[in-house]
mmCIF file of C-alpha atoms in Angstrom:
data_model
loop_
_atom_site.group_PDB
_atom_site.id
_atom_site.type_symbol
_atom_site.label_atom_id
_atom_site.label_comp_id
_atom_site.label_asym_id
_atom_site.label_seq_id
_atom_site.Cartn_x
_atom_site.Cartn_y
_atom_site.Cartn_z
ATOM 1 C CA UNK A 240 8.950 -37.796 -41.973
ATOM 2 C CA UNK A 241 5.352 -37.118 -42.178
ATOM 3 C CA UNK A 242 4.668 -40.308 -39.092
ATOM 4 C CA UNK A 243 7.298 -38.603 -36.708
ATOM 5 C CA UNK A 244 5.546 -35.392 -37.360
ATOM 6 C CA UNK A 245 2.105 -37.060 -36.480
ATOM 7 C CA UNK A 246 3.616 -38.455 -33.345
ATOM 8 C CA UNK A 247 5.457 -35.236 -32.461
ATOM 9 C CA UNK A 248 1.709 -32.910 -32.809
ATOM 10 C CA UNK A 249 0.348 -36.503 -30.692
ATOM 11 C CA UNK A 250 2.630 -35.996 -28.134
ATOM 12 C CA UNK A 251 1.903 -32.400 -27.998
ATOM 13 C CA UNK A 252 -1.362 -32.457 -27.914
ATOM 14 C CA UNK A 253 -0.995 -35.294 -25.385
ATOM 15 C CA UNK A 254 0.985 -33.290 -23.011
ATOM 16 C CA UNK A 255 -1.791 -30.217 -23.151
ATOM 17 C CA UNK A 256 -4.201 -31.912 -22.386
ATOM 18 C CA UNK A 257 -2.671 -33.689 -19.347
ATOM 19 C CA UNK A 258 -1.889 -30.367 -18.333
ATOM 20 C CA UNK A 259 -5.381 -29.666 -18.908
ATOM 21 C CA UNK A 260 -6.763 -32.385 -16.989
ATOM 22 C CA UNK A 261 -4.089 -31.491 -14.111
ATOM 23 C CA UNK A 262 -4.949 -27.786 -14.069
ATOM 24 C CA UNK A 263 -9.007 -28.410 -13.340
ATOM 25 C CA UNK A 264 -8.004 -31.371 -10.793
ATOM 26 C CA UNK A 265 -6.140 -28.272 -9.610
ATOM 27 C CA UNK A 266 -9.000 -26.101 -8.837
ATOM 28 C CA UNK A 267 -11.229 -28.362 -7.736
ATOM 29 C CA UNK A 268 -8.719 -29.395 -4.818
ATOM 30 C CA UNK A 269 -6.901 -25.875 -4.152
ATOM 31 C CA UNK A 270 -9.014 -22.733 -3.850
ATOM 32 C CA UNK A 271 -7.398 -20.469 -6.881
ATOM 33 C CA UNK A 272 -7.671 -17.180 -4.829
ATOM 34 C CA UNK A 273 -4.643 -18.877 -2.621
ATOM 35 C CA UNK A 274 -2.506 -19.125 -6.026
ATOM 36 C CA UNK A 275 -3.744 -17.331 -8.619
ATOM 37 C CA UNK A 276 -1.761 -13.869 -9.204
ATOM 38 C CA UNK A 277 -3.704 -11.010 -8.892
ATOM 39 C CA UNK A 278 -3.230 -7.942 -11.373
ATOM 40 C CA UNK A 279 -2.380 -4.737 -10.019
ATOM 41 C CA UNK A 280 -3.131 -1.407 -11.530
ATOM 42 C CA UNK A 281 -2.127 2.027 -10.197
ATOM 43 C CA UNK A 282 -4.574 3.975 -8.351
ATOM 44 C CA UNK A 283 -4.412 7.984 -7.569
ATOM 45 C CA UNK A 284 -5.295 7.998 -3.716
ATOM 46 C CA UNK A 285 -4.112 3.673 -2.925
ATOM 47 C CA UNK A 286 -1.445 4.529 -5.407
ATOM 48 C CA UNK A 287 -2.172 0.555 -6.598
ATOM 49 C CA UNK A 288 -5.204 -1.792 -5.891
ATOM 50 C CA UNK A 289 -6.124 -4.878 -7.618
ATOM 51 C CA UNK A 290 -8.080 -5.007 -10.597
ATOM 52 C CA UNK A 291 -11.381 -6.464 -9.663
ATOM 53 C CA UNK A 292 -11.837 -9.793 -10.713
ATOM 54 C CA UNK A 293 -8.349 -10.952 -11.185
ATOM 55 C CA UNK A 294 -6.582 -13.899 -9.205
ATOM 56 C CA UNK A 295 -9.987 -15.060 -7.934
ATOM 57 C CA UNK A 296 -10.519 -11.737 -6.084
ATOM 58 C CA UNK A 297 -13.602 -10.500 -4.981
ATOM 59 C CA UNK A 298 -15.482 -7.304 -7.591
ATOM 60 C CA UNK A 299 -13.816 -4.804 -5.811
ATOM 61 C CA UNK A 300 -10.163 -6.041 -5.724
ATOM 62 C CA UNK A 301 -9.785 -7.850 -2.281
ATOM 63 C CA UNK A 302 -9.023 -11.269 -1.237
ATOM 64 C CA UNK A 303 -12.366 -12.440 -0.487
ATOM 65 C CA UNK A 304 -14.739 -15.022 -2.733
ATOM 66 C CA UNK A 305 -17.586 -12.365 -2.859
ATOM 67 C CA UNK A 306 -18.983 -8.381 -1.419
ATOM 68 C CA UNK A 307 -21.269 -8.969 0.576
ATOM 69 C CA UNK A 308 -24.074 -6.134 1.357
ATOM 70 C CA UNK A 309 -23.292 -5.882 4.588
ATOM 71 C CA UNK A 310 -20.595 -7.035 7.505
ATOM 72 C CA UNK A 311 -20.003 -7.400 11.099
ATOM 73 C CA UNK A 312 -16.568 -6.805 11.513
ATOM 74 C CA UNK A 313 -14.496 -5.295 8.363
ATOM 75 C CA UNK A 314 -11.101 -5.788 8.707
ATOM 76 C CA UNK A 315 -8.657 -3.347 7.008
ATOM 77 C CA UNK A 316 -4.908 -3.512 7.334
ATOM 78 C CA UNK A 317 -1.374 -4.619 4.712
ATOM 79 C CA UNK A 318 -0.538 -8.251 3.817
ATOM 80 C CA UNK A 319 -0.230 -9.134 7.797
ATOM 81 C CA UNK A 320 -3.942 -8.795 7.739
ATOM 82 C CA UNK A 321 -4.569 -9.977 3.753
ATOM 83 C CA UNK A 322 -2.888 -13.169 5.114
ATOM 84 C CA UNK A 323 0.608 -13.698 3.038
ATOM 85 C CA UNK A 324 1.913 -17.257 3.879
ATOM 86 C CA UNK A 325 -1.298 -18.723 4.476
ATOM 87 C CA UNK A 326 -4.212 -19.629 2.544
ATOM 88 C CA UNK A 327 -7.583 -16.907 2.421
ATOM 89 C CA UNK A 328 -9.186 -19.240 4.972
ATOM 90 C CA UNK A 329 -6.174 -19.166 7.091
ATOM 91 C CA UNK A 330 -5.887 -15.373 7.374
ATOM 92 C CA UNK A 331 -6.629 -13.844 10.620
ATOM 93 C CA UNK A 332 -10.116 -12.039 9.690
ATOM 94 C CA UNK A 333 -11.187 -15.493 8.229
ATOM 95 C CA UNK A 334 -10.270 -17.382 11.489
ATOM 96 C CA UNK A 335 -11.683 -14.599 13.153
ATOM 97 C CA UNK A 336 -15.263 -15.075 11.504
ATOM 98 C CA UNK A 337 -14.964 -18.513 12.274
ATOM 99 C CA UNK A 338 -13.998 -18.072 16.373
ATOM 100 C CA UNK A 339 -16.702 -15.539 16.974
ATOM 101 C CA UNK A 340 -19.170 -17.040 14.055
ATOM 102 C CA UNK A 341 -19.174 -12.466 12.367
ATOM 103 C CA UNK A 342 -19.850 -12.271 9.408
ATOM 104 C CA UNK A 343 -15.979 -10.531 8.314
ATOM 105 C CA UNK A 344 -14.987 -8.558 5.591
ATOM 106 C CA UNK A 345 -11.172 -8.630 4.357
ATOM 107 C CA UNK A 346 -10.506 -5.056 3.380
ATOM 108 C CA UNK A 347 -6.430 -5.705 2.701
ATOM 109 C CA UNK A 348 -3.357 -5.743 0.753
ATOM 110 C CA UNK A 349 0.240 -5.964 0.882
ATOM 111 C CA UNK A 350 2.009 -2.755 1.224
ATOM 112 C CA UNK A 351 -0.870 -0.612 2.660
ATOM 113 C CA UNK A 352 -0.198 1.512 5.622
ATOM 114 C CA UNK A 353 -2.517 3.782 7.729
ATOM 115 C CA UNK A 354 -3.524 6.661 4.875
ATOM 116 C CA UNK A 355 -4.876 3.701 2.900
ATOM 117 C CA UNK A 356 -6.889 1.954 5.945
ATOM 118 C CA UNK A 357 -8.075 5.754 6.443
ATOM 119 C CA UNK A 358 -9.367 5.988 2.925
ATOM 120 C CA UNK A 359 -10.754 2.243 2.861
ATOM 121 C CA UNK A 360 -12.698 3.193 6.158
ATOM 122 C CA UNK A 361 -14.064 6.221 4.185
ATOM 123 C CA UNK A 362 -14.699 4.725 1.029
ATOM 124 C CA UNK A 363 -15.529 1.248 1.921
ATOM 125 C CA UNK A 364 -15.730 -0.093 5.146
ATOM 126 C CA UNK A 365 -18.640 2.100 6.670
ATOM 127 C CA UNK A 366 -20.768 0.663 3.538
ATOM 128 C CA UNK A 367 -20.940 -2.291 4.709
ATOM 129 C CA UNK A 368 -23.003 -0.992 8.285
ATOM 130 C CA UNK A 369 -20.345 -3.246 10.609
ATOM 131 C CA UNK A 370 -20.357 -3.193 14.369
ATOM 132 C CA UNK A 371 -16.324 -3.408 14.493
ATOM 133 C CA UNK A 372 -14.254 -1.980 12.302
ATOM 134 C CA UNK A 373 -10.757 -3.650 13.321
ATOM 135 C CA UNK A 374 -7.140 -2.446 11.931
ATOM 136 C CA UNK A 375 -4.144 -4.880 11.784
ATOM 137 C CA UNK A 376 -1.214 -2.146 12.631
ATOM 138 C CA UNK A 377 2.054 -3.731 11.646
ATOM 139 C CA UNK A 378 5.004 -1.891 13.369
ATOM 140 C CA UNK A 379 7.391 -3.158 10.947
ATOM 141 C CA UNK A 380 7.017 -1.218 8.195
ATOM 142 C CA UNK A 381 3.883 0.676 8.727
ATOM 143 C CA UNK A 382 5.381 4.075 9.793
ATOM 144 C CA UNK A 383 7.633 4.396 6.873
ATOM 145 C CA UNK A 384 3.996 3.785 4.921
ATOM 146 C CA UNK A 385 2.687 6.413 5.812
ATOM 147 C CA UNK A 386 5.531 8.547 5.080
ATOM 148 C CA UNK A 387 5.404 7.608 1.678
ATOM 149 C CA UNK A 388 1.860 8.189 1.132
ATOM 150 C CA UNK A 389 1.896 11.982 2.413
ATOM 151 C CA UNK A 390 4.831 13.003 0.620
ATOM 152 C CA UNK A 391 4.169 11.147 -2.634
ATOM 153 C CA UNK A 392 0.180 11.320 -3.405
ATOM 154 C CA UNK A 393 -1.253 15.026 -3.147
ATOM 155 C CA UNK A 394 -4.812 13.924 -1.877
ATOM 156 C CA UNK A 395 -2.636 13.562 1.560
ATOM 157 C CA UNK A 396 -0.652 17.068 1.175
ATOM 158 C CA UNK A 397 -2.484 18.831 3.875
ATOM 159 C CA UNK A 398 -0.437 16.216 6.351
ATOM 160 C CA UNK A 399 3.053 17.607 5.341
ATOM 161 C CA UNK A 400 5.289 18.861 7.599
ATOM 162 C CA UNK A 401 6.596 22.633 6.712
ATOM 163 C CA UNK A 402 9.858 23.232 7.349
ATOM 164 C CA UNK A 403 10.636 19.325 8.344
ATOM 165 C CA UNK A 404 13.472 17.818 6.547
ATOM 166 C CA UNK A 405 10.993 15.485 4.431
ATOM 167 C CA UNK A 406 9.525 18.870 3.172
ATOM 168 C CA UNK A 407 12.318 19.887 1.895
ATOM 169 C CA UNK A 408 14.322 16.889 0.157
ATOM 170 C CA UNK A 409 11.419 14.838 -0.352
ATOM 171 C CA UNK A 410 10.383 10.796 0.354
ATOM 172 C CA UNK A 411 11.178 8.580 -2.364
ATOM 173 C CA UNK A 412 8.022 6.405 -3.456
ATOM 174 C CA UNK A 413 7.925 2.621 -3.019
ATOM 175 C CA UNK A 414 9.331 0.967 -6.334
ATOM 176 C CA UNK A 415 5.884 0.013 -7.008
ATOM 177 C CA UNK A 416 5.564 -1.740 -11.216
ATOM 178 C CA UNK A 417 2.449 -1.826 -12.922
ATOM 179 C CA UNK A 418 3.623 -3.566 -16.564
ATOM 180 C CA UNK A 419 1.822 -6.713 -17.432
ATOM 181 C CA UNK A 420 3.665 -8.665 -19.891
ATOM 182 C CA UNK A 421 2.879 -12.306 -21.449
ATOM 183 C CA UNK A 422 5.350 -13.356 -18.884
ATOM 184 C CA UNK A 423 2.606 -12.342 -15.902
ATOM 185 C CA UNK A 424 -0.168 -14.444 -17.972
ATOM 186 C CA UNK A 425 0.519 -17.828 -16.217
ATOM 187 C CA UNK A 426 0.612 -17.285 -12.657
ATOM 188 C CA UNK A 427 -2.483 -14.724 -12.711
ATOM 189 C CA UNK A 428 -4.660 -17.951 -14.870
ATOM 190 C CA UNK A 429 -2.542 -21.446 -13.619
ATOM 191 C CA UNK A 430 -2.948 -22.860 -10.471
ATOM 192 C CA UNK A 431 -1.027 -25.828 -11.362
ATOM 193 C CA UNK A 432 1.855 -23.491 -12.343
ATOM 194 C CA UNK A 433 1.642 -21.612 -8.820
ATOM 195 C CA UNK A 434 1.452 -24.217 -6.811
ATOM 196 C CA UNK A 435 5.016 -25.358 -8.124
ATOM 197 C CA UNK A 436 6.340 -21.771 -8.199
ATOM 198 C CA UNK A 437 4.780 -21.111 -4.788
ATOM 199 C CA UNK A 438 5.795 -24.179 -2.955
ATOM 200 C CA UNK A 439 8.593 -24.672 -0.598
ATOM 201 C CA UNK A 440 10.886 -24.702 -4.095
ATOM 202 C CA UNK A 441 9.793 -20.999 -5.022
ATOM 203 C CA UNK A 442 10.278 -19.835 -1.735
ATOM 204 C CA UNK A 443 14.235 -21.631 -1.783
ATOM 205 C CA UNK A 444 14.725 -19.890 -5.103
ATOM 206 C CA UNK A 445 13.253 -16.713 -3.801
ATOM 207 C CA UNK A 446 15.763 -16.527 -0.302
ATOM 208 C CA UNK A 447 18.464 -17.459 -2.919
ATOM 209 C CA UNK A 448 18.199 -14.395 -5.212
ATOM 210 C CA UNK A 449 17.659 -11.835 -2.328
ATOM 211 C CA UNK A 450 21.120 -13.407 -0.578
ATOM 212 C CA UNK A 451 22.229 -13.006 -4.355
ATOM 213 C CA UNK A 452 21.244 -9.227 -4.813
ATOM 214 C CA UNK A 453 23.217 -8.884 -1.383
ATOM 215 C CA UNK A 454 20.433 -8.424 1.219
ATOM 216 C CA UNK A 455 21.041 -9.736 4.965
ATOM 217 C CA UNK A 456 19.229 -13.080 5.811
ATOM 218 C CA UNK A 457 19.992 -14.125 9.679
ATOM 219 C CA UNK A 458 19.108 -18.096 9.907
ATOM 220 C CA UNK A 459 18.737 -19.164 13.629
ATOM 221 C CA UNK A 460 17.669 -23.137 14.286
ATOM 222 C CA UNK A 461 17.339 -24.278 17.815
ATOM 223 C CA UNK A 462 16.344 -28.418 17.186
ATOM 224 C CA UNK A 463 16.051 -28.418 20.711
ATOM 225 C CA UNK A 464 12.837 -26.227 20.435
ATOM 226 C CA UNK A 465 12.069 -27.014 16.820
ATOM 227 C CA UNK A 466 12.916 -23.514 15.523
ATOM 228 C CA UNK A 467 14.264 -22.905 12.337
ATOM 229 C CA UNK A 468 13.752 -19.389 10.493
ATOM 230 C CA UNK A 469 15.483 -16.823 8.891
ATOM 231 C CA UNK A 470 15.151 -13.249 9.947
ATOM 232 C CA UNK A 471 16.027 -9.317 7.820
ATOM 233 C CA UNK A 472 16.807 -6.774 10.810
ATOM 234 C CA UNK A 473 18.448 -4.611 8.338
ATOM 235 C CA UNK A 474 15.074 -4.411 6.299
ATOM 236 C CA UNK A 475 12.967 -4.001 9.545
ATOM 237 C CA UNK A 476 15.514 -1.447 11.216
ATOM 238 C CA UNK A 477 15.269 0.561 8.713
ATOM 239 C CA UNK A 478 11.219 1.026 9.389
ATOM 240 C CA UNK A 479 11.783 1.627 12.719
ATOM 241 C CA UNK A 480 14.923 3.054 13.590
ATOM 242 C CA UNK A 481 13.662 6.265 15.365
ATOM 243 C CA UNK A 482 17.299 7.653 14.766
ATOM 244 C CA UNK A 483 15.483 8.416 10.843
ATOM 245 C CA UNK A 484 13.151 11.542 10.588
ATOM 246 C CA UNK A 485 11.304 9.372 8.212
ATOM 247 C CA UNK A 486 10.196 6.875 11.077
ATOM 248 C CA UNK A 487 9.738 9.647 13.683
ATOM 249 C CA UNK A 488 7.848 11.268 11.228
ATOM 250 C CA UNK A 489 6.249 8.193 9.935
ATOM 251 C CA UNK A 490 5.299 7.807 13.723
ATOM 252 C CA UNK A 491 3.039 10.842 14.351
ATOM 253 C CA UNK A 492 1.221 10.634 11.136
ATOM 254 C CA UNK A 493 0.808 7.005 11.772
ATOM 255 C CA UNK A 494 -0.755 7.843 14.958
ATOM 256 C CA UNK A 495 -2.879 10.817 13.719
ATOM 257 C CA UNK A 496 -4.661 8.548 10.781
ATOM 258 C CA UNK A 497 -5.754 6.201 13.578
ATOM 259 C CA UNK A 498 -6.734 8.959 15.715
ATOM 260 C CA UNK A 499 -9.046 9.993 12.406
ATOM 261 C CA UNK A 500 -10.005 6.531 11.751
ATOM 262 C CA UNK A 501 -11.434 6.374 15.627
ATOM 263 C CA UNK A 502 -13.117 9.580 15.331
ATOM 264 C CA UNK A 503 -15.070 8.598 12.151
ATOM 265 C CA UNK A 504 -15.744 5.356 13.917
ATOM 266 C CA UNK A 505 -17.241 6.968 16.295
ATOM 267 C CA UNK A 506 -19.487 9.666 13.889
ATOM 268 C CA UNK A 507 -21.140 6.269 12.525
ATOM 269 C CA UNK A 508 -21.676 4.547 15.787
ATOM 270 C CA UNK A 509 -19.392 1.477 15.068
ATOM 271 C CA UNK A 510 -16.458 -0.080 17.466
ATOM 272 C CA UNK A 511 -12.683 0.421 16.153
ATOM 273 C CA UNK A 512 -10.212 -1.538 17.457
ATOM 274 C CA UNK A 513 -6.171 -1.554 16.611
ATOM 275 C CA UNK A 514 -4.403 -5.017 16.406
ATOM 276 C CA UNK A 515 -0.663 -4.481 16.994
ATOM 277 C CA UNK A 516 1.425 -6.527 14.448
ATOM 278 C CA UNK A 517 5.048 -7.299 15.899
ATOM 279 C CA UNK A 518 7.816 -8.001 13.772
ATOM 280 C CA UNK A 519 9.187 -11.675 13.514
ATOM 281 C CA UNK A 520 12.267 -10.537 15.082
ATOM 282 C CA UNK A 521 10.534 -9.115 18.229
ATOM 283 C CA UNK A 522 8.443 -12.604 18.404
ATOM 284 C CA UNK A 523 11.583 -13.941 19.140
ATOM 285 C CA UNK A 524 13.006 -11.825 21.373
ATOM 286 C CA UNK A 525 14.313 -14.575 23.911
ATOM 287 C CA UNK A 526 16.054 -16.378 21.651
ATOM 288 C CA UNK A 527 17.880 -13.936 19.426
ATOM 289 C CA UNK A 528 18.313 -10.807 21.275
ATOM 290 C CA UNK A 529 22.123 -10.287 22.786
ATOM 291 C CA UNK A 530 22.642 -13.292 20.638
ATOM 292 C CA UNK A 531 26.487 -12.683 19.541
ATOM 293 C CA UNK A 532 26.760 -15.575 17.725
ATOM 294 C CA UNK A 533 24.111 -14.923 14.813
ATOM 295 C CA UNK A 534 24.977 -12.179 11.836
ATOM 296 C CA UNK A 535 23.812 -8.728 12.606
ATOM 297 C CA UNK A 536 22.927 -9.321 15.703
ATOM 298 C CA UNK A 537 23.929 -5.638 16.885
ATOM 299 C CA UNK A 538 21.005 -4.334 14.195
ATOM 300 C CA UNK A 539 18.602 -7.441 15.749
ATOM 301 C CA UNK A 540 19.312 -5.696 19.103
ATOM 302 C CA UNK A 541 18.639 -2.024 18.126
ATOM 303 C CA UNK A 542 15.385 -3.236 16.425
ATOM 304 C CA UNK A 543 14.116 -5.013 19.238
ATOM 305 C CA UNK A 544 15.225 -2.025 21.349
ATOM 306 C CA UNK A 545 13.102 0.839 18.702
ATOM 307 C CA UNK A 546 10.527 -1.345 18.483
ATOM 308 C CA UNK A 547 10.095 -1.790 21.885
ATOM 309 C CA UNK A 548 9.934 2.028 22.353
ATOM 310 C CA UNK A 549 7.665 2.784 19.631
ATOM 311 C CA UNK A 550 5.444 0.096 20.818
ATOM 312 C CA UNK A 551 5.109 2.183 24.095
ATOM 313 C CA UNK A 552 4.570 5.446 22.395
ATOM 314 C CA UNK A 553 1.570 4.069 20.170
ATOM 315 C CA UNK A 554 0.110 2.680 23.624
ATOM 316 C CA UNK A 555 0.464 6.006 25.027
ATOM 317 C CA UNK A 556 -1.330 7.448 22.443
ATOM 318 C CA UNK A 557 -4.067 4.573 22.428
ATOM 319 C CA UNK A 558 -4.513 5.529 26.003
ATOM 320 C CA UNK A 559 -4.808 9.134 25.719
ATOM 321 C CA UNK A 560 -7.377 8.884 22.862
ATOM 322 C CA UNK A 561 -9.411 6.413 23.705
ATOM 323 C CA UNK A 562 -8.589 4.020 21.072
ATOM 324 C CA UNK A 563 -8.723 0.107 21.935
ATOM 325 C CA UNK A 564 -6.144 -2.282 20.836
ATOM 326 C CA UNK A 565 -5.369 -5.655 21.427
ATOM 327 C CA UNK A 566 -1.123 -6.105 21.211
ATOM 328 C CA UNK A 567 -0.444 -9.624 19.679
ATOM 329 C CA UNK A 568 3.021 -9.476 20.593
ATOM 330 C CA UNK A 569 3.050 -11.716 24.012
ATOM 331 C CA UNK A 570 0.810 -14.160 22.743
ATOM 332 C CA UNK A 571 2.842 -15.074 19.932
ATOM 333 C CA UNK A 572 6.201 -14.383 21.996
ATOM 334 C CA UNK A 573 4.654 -17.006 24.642
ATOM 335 C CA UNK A 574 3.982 -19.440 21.392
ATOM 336 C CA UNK A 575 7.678 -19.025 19.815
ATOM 337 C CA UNK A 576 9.296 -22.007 20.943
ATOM 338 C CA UNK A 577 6.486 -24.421 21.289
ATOM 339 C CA UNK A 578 4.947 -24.463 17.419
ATOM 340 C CA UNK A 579 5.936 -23.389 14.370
ATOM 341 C CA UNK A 580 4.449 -20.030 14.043
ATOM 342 C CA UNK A 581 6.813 -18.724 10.819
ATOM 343 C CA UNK A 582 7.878 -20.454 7.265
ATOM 344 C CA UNK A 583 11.370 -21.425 7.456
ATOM 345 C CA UNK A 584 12.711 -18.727 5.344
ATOM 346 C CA UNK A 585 12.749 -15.432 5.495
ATOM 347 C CA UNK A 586 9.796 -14.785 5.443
ATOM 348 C CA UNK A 587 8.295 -12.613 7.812
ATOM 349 C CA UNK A 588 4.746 -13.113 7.877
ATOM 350 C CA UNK A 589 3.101 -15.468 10.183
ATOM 351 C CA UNK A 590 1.558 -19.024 8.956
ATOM 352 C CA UNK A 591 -1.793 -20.242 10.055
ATOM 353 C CA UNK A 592 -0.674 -21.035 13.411
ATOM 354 C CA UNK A 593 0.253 -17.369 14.004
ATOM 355 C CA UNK A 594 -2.967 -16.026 12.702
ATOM 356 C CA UNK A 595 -5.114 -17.864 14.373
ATOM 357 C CA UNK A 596 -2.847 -16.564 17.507
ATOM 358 C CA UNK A 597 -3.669 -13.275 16.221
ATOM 359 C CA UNK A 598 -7.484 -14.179 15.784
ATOM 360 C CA UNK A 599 -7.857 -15.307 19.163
ATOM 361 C CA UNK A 600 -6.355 -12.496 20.679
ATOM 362 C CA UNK A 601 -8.632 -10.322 18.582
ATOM 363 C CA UNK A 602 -11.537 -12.416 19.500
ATOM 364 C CA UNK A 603 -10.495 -12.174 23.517
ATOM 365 C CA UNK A 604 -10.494 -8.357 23.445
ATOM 366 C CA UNK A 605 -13.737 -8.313 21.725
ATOM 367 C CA UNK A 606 -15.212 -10.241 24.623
ATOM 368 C CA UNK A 607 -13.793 -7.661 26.919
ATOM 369 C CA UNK A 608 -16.064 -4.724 25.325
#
């Protein structure tokens, strides 16, 4: 009894420290801020940030290896601009520093709209003395964002509507959850454990228990062109379906925290510019719009169709206020069919290859002024 038991605690101990050994070859091949999970903690104006420090992230809670004292370009925007589905270096501001050889500042995460890049402008962004303060503007979900924000955290009160139908019945707040529970300990500490959780197997298991819980996953493949991705109108319709009070709503405050945001650019002598973030399903306009043959196709069709018109509107507005912006919608439509810009899931942020799409637009415009 007593030798099994020796070679049961060997073989434990064996296995730890292989797993050991595999975790540090981990991090010395894979950067841990592209796997380690970051803690979040509520905040009373961001309503959540992440807690300095945690999942490799820079001391103030952002995806960036270190704060530097000061920045040429600061780049503040939701998890189109942190970079989701690509690695830090792979993000748009970091292939943007690269193109154009600024020194950039990623000021960005998931689930931020425009009240939060008006507050990380404030708060943050002039700090660092840039020349260009540049705002990733994501039409997919960024109007109901805002929404949310003004009717749900009081700092933003004085932007409520009186007598609009929000006023009266209320927004409900993003299911936002702040526990931390044993169960959060190893993805926020192992890489080795997120790169298996996080590889093309997590992201199987992921599609799987949204189709599970119900939710509305369009897969289109053309082999011909090498596309194959999967697509949530439903999810995206319902962010900019101009039919909701929310999203017209959502539209106009949208549009007055940029107008702010240019106005304080302007009181501290620094460029702003607006990058226009397209939904996937707009990106691939040619190939799925009218498209009878793929599920929901009637919702893909209104989307592209309120998108399209809101896109218009906030161009207007650029226009009449003076505010640049670079649209990154044709240069990715132009790149749809020719490389894989998208995971091949659901997903709907871009990979490398779209970002560095985005980048280079960014970087063209900049050249312009």
């Amino acid at each position: 009894m007593n030798k099994i038991l020796r070679n049961l605690v060997l073989i434990l101990f064996s296995i730890i420290a292989a797993l050991l050994v595999a975790e540090g070859i981990s991090r010395v091949l894979f950067d841990p801020i592209d796997f380690l999970k970051p803690k979040r903690v509520s905040d009373r104006i961001l309503r959540y940030r992440i807690e300095p420090g945690t999942g490799a992230h820079d001391s103030l809670g952002f995806r960036n290896s270190l704060v530097p004292e000061t920045a040429d370009v600061v780049a503040i925007g939701d998890s189109h601009t942190y970079g989701i589905s690509a690695t830090a270096t792979d993000s748009w501001p970091s292939q943007l520093e690269r193109l154009t050889g600024y020194k950039v500042y990623n000021l960005s995460l998931g689930g931020y709209g425009p009240a939060e890049y008006l507050y990380l402008m404030e708060e943050y962004a002039v700090r660092f003395h840039p020349k260009i303060i540049i705002a990733g503007f994501y039409l997919g979900n960024d109007l109901v964002d805002s929404v949310r924000a003004v009717y749900n955290v009081p700092v933003w009160k004085d932007f409520r509507r009186p007598g609009s139908v929000l006023s009266e019945e209320g927004v409900t707040a993003a299911d936002e959850k702040f526990s931390y529970t044993i169960g959060d300990w190893l993805p926020g500490h192992s890489v080795l454990y997120r790169l298996v959780s996080s590889s093309f197997v997590g992201d199987s298991l992921r599609q799987r228990r949204r189709l599970k819980r119900g939710e509305e996953i369009v897969m289109y493949e053309n082999e011909d062109i090498g596309i194959n991705t999967g697509f949530t109108p439903d999810e995206r319709l319902e962010g900019l379906d101009l039919g909701r009070p929310e999203v017209r709503e959502g539209l106009e405050l949208s549009l007055e925290f940029f107008r702010r945001m240019s106005e304080l650019a302007v009181r501290n002598n620094i460029e702003f510019l607006v990058v226009m973030i397209p939904t996937k399903e707009s990106v691939f306009k040619d190939y799925i719009e009218g498209n009878k043959g793929l599920p929901s196709s009637r919702e893909i069709d209104e989307l592209i169709e309120n998108e399209h018109e809101v896109n218009k509107i906030v161009k207007s507005f650029f226009h009449t206020n003076g505010i640049d912006y670079v649209d990154t919608l044709e240069p990715l439509s132009n790149r749809a069919g020719k490389e894989q810009l998208y995971p091949n899931n659901f997903g709907g942020h871009t990979n490398k290859n779209g970002y560095r799409i985005i980048a280079e637009s960014v970087k063209n415009n900049l050249g312009n002024n």
